[in-house]
Short mmCIF file of C-alpha atoms in Angstrom, two decimals:
data_model
loop_
_atom_site.label_atom_id
_atom_site.label_comp_id
_atom_site.label_asym_id
_atom_site.label_seq_id
_atom_site.Cartn_x
_atom_site.Cartn_y
_atom_site.Cartn_z
CA MET A 1 0.07 0.11 0.10
CA LYS A 2 2.65 2.41 0.88
CA LYS A 3 4.65 1.76 -2.34
CA LEU A 4 1.42 2.47 -4.39
CA LEU A 5 1.07 5.84 -2.50
CA ILE A 6 4.87 6.65 -3.27
CA LEU A 7 4.36 5.90 -6.97
CA LEU A 8 1.05 8.05 -7.03
CA PHE A 9 3.08 10.87 -5.39
CA ILE A 10 5.93 10.62 -7.80
CA PHE A 11 3.73 10.60 -10.80
CA SER A 12 1.54 13.54 -9.39
CA GLY A 13 4.72 15.82 -10.05
CA ILE A 14 5.15 16.44 -6.17
CA PHE A 15 8.85 15.92 -6.30
CA GLN A 16 9.18 18.85 -8.80
CA ALA A 17 8.33 21.17 -5.93
CA PHE A 18 11.46 20.50 -4.16
CA PRO A 19 13.96 23.24 -4.21
CA LYS A 20 17.18 22.49 -6.23
CA SER A 21 19.41 25.15 -4.37
CA ARG A 22 19.36 28.03 -2.14
CA GLN A 23 19.12 30.23 -5.12
CA THR A 24 15.75 28.70 -6.06
CA ILE A 25 14.40 29.79 -2.62
CA GLN A 26 16.16 33.17 -2.92
CA GLU A 27 14.53 33.89 -6.38
CA ASN A 28 11.00 33.16 -5.12
CA THR A 29 8.51 35.74 -5.28
CA ILE A 30 6.97 35.69 -1.81
CA GLN A 31 5.85 39.20 -0.72
CA ASN A 32 6.91 39.20 2.74
CA ASP A 33 10.81 39.20 3.38
CA ARG A 34 10.18 37.55 6.72
CA ASN A 35 8.39 34.54 5.14
CA LYS A 36 11.06 34.35 2.50
CA ASP A 37 13.81 34.32 5.27
CA LEU A 38 11.84 31.92 7.25
CA LEU A 39 11.68 29.40 4.13
CA LEU A 40 15.55 29.83 3.69
CA ALA A 41 16.40 29.48 7.41
CA SER A 42 14.12 26.32 7.52
CA TYR A 43 15.87 24.93 4.41
CA THR A 44 19.32 25.44 5.87
CA GLY A 45 18.27 24.19 9.46
CA GLN A 46 18.97 27.55 11.13
CA LEU A 47 16.57 27.10 14.31
CA ASP A 48 17.65 30.31 15.99
CA THR A 49 16.82 32.26 13.04
CA VAL A 50 13.51 30.38 12.59
CA GLU A 51 12.50 31.15 16.05
CA LYS A 52 13.54 34.85 15.77
CA LEU A 53 11.50 35.23 12.55
CA ILE A 54 8.47 33.80 13.90
CA ASN A 55 8.60 35.71 17.03
CA GLU A 56 9.01 38.90 14.57
CA GLY A 57 5.86 37.97 12.83
CA ALA A 58 6.85 35.50 9.92
CA ASP A 59 3.94 33.22 8.93
CA VAL A 60 4.72 29.74 10.13
CA ASN A 61 2.56 28.36 7.33
CA ALA A 62 4.10 30.49 4.58
CA LYS A 63 4.53 28.51 1.33
CA ARG A 64 6.93 28.28 -1.58
CA ASP A 65 4.98 27.49 -4.65
CA GLU A 66 1.68 25.86 -3.61
CA THR A 67 2.82 22.90 -1.32
CA VAL A 68 6.29 23.64 0.14
CA THR A 69 6.14 25.02 3.63
CA ALA A 70 8.95 26.09 6.02
CA PHE A 71 8.26 22.67 7.92
CA TYR A 72 8.50 20.71 4.66
CA LEU A 73 11.70 22.29 3.76
CA ALA A 74 13.32 21.65 7.14
CA TYR A 75 11.96 18.11 7.42
CA TRP A 76 12.99 16.96 3.84
CA ASN A 77 16.57 18.32 4.35
CA GLY A 78 17.11 16.54 7.62
CA HIS A 79 16.71 19.34 10.00
CA ARG A 80 14.49 17.58 12.59
CA LYS A 81 14.84 20.02 15.40
CA THR A 82 13.80 22.81 13.29
CA ALA A 83 11.03 20.72 11.65
CA GLN A 84 9.74 20.00 15.18
CA PHE A 85 9.81 23.37 16.35
CA LEU A 86 7.74 24.44 13.27
CA LYS A 87 5.31 21.61 13.71
CA ASP A 88 4.77 22.39 17.24
CA ASN A 89 4.05 25.96 16.80
CA PRO A 90 0.25 26.29 17.68
CA ALA A 91 -0.26 28.43 14.50
CA HIS A 92 1.16 25.62 12.10
CA HIS A 93 -1.39 23.48 10.33
CA LEU A 94 0.04 20.41 8.56
CA THR A 95 -0.82 20.19 4.98
CA ILE A 96 -1.70 16.82 3.13
CA SER A 97 1.84 16.69 1.89
CA GLU A 98 3.28 16.96 5.27
CA ARG A 99 1.03 14.44 6.90
CA PHE A 100 1.77 11.98 3.95
CA PHE A 101 5.46 12.12 4.61
CA LEU A 102 5.21 12.04 8.28
CA TRP A 103 2.96 8.91 7.98
CA MET A 104 5.43 7.33 5.60
CA ASP A 105 8.18 7.99 8.34
CA GLY A 106 6.13 6.21 10.92
CA VAL A 107 5.53 9.54 12.87
CA LEU A 108 1.94 9.59 12.28
CA ASP A 109 -0.63 6.73 12.21
#
């Protein structure tokens, strides 16, 4: 069942949303600079910067493209402490993609 879901995800084009480099994130057209900085800090695993930006008003649910959130970037790049901080934020809402990958890793039932 999990293999089928993985194949469906691959063929749906979801992997095209992953950033290829920091430059991809930096070139993003997100309006709010704090949100842009939050995405970059999450991508690079800078937990202190992520905390600071959220305290300054960055949106914990800010997205790059339509599906890639700060949590998603941190989680997929192996920055588990940063991802956990973002996930535990009361304002954070897990997207369907985030729930799927957490379920695949056995974090969610």
